[in-house]
Short mmCIF file of C-alpha atoms in Angstrom, two decimals:
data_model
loop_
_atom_site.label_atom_id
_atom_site.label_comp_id
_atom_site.label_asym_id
_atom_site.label_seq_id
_atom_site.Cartn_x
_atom_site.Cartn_y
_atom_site.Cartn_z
CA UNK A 1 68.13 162.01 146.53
CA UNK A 2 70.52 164.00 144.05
CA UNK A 3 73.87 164.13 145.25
CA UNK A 4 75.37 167.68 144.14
CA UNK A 5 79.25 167.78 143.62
CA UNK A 6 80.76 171.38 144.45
CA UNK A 7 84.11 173.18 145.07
CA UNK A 8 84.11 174.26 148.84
CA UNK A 9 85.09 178.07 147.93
CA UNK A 10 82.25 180.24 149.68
CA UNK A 11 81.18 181.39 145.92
CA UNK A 12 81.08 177.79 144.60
CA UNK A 13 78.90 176.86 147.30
CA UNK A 14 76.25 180.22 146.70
CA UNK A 15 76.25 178.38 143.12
CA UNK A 16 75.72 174.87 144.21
CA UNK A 17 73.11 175.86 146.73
CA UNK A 18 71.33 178.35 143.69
CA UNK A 19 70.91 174.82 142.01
CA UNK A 20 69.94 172.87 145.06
CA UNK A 21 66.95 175.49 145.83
CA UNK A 22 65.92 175.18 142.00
CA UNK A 23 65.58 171.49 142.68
CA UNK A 24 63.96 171.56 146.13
CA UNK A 25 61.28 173.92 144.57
CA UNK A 26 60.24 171.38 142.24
CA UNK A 27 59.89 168.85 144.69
CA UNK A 28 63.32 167.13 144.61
CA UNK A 29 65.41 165.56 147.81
CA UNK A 30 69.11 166.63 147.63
CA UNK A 31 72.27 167.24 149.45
CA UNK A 32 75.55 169.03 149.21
CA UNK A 33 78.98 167.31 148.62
CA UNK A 34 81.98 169.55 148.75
CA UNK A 35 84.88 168.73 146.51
CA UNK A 36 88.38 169.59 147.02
CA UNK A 37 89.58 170.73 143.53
CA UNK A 38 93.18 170.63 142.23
CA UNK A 39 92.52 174.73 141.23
CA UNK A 40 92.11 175.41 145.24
CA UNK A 41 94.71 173.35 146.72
CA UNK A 42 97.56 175.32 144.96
CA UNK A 43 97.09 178.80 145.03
CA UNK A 44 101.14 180.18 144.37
CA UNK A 45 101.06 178.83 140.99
CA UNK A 46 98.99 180.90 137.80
CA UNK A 47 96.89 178.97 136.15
CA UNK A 48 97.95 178.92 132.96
CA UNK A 49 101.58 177.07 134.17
CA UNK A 50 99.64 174.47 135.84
CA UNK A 51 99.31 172.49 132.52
CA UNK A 52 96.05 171.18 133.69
CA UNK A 53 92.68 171.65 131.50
CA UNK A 54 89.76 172.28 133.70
CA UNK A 55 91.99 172.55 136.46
CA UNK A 56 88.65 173.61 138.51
CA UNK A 57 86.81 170.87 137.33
CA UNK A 58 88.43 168.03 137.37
CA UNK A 59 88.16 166.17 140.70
CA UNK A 60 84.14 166.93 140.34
CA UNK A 61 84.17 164.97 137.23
CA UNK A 62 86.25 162.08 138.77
CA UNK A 63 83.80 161.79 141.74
CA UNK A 64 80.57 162.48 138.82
CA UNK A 65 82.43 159.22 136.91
CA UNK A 66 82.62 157.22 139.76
CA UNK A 67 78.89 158.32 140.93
CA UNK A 68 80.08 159.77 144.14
CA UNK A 69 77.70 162.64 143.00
CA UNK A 70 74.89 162.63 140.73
CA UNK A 71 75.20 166.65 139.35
CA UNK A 72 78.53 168.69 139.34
CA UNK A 73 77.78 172.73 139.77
CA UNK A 74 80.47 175.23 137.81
CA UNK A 75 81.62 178.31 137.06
CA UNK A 76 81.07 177.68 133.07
CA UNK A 77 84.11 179.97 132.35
CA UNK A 78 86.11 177.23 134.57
CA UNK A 79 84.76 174.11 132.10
CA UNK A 80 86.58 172.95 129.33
CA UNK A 81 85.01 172.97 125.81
CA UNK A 82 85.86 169.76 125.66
CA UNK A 83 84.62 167.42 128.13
CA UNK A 84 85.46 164.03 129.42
CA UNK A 85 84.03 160.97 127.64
CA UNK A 86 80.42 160.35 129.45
CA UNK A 87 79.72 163.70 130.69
CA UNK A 88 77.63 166.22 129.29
CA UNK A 89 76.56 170.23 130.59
CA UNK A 90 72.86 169.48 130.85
CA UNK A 91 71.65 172.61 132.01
CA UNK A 92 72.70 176.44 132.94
CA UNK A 93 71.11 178.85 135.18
CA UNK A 94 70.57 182.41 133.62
CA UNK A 95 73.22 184.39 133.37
CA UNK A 96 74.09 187.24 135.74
CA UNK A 97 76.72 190.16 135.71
CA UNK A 98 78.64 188.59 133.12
CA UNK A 99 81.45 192.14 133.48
CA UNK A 100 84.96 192.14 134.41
CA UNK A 101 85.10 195.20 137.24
CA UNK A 102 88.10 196.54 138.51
CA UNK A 103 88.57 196.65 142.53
CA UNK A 104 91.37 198.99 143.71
CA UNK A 105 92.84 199.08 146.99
CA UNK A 106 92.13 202.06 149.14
CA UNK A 107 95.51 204.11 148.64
CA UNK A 108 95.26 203.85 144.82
CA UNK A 109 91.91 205.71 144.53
CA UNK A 110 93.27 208.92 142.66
CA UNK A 111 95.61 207.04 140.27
CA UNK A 112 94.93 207.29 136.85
CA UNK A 113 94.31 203.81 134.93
CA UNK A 114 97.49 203.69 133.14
CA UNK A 115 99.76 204.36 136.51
CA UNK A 116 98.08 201.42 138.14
CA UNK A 117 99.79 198.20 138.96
CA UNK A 118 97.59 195.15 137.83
CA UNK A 119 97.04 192.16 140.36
CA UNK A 120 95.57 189.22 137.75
CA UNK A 121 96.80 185.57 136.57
CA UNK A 122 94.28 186.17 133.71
CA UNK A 123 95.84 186.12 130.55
CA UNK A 124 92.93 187.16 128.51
CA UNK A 125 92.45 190.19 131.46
CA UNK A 126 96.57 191.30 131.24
CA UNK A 127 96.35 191.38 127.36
CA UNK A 128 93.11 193.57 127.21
CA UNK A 129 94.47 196.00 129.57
CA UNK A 130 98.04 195.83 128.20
CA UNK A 131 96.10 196.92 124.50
CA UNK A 132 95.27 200.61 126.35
CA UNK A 133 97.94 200.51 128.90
CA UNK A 134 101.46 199.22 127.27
CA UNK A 135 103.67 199.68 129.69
CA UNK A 136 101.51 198.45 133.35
CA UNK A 137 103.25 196.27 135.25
CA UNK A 138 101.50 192.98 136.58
CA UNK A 139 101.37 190.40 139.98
CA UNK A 140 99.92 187.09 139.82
CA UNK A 141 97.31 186.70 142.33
CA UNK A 142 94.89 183.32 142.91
CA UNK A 143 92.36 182.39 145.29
CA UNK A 144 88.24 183.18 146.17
CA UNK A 145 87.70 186.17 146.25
CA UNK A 146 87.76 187.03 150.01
CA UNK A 147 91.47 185.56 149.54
CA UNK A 148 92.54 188.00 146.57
CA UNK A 149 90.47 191.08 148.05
CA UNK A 150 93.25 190.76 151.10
CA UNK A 151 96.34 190.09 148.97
CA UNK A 152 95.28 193.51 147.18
CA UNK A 153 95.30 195.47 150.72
CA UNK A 154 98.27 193.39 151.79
CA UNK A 155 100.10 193.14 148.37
CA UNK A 156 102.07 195.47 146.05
CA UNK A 157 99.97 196.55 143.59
CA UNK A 158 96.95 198.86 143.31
CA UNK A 159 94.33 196.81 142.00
CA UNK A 160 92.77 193.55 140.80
CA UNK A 161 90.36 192.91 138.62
CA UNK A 162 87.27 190.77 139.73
CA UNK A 163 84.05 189.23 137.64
CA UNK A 164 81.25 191.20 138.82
CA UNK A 165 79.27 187.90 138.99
CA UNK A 166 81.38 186.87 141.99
CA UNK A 167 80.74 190.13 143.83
CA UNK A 168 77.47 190.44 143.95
CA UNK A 169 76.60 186.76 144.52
CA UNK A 170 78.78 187.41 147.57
CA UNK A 171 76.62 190.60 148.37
CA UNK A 172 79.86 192.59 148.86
CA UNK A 173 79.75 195.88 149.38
CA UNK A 174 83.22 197.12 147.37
CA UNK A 175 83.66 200.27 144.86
CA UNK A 176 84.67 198.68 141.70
CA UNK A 177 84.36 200.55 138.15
CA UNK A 178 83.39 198.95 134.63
CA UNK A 179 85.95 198.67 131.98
CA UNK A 180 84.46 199.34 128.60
CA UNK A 181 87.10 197.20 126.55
CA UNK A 182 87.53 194.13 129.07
CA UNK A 183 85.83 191.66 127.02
CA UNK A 184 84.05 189.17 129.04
CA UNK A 185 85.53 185.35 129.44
CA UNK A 186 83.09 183.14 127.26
CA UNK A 187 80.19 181.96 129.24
CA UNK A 188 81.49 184.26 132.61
CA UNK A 189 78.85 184.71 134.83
CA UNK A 190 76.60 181.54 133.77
CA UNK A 191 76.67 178.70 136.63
CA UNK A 192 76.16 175.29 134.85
CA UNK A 193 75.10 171.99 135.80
CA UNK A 194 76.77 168.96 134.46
CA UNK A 195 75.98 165.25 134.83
CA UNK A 196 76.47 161.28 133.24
CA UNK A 197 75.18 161.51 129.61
CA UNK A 198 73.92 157.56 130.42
CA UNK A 199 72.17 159.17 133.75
CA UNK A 200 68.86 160.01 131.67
CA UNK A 201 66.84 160.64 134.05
CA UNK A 202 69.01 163.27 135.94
CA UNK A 203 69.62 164.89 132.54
CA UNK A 204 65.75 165.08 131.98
CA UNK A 205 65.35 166.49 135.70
CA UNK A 206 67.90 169.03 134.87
CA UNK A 207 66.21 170.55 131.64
CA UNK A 208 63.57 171.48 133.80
CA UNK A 209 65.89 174.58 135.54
CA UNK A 210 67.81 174.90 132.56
CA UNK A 211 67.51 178.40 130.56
CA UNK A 212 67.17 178.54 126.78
CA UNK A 213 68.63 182.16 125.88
CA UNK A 214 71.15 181.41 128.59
CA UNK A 215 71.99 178.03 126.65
CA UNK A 216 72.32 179.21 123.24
CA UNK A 217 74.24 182.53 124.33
CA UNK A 218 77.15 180.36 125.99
CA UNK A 219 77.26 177.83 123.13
CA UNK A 220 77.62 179.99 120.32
CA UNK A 221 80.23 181.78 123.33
CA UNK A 222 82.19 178.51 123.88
CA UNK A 223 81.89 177.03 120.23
CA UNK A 224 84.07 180.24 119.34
CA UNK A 225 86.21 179.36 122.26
CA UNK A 226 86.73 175.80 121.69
CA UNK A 227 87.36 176.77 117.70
CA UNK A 228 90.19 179.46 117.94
CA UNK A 229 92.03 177.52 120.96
CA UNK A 230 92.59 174.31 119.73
CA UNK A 231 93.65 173.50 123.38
CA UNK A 232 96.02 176.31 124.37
CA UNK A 233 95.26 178.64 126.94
CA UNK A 234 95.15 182.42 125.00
CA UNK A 235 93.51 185.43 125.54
CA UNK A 236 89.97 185.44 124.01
CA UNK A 237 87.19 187.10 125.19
CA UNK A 238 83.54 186.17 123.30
CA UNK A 239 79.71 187.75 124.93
CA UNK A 240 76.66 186.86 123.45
CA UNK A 241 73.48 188.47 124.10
CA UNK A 242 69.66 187.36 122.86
CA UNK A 243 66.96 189.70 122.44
CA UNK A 244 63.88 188.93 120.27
CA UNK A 245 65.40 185.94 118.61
CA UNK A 246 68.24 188.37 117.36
CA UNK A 247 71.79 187.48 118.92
CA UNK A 248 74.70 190.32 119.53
CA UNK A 249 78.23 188.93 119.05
CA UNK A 250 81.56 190.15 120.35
CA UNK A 251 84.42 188.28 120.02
CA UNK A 252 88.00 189.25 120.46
CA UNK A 253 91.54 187.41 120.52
CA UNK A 254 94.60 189.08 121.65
CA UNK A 255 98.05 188.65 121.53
CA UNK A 256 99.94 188.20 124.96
CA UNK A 257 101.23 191.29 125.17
CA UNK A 258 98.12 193.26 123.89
CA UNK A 259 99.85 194.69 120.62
CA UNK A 260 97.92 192.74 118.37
CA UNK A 261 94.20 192.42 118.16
CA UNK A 262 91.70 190.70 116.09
CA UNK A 263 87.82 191.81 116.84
CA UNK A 264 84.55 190.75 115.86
CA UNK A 265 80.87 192.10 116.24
CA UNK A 266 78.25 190.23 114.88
CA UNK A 267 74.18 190.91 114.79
CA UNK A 268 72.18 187.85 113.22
CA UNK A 269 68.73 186.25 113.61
CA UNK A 270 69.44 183.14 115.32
CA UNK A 271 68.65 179.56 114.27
CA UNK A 272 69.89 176.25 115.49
CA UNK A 273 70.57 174.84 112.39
CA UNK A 274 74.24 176.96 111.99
CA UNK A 275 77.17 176.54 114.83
CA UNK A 276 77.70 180.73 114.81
CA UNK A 277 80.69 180.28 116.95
CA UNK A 278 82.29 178.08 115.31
CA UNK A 279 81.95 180.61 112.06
CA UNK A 280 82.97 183.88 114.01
CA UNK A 281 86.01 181.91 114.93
CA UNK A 282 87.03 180.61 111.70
CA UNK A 283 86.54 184.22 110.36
CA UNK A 284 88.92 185.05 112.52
CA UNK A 285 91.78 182.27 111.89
CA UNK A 286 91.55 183.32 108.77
CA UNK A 287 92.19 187.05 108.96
CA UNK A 288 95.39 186.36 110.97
CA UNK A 289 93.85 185.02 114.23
CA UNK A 290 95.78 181.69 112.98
CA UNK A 291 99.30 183.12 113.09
CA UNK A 292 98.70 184.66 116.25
CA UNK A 293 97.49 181.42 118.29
CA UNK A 294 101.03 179.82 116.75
CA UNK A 295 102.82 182.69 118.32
CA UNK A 296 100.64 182.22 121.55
CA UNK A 297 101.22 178.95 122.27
CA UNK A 298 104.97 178.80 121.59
CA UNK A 299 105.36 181.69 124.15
CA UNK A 300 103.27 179.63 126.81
CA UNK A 301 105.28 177.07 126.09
CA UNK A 302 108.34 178.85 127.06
#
């Protein structure tokens, strides 16, 4: 029997039961075990002030540790790049609708994008949108996202901005519009599977669901991530996509308040031998990204 570990949300459970039917088709006994996470119980607070890393994650890896569960299913966006001692992501399901969308609320239909005012807790979403539109005012809003599509009808502001991901995995029927320069989260829309490195035989269960171009997409994604952040929370935004062995990069870091930008795009034949992300990243320290993360971090400090 393999215990799975999940958040409770309805969309954390859509993931966790994705896995469990991945499993069950190959023949393998398992059963649900809803988590609690620190993330869900307080939803007043953005995340970035909670001064918790993997503030999503981190009761799932406590019960994984203490082998209350046997697999933990994420969000991979929610997943630190650096994990706790003894656990490991050991597989991830393909990616899906890996766009940022924006949802308005039903009186703000006919507004023009820069006269809108933003409901997110994202920084990486508020400085993207702040690079086109300077002057937009912002909300914080948290919660699944049945709980932040009623804040928006309840709330004032005009509009939130959702990953598409959660939508349709929810099979909700909402008018939402793409945003050309809203730069995905690294590894958004990719559900992962994470377990004890010393559980071998879980791991080698697991590589039978996992997906290769997903896997390599989201480390080269998350290796950029984990290389530019150094540990702070700042607005970076990284998609990789694989087709034919060649990989398309975009990477981007912002400053908070969307003045300052540093992009990347990258085409390349991919190997395993060379950590990509971790060279887009660097490339990017050193053309000023470095400066900017000191700058970022001593504002979230204060």
């Amino acid at each position: 029997m393999i215990k799975i570990g999940t958040r409770n949300s309805p969309l954390a459970m859509w993931q966790a039961k994705e896995v469990e039917q991945k499993l069950q088709n190959l023949g393998y006994e398992t059963s649900l075990v809803p988590v609690l996470s620190s993330g869900d119980k307080n939803l007043n607070q953005p995340l970035y002030s909670l001064g918790i890393t993997g503030v999503f994650t981190k009761d799932l890896d406590i019960a994984l540790l203490n082998n209350e569960i046997d697999i933990a299913v994420h969000s991979l966006k929610d997943v630190p790049t650096l994990l706790p001692q003894n656990i490991e992501i050991s597989a991830v399901l393909e990616r899906d609708f890996p766009q940022d969308v924006l949802v308005r609320k039903s009186s703000s239909k006919n507004k023009n994008l820069a006269e809108l005012k933003i409901a997110t807790s994202s920084l990486r979403r508020r400085a993207f949108w702040l690079e086109q539109f300077p002057n937009t005012e912002f909300s914080d809003i948290r919660g699944n996202v049945q709980t932040r599509l009623k804040k928006l009808e309840e709330g004032d502001f005009d509009a939130t901005l959702f990953s598409l991901a959660g939508i349709k995995r929810m099979e909700m029927k909402l008018d939402f519009e793409f945003l050309e320069f809203m730069i995905s989260a690294p590894s958004q829309g990719v559900v992962a599977i994470a377990s004890r490195i010393n559980d071998v035989e879980t791991r080698e269960i697991l590589q039978q669901i996992n997906h290769k171009e997903t896997q390599i997409c989201v480390e080269i994604e998350r290796n950029f991530l984990r290389t530019l952040e150094g540990g702070c929370t700042a607005p970076i935004g990284a998609i990789a996509k694989f087709d034919d062995n060649r990989i398309y990069f975009k990477g981007k870091l912002s400053s908070l308040d969307g003045a300052k930008t540093l992009n990347l795009v990258e085409e390349f034949n991919y190997n395993n031998s060379e950590n990509f992300g971790e060279k887009f990243a660097k490339a990017i320290l050193e053309n000023g990204g470095q400066e900017m993360m000191k700058i970022i971090k001593s504002e979230i400090k204060n």
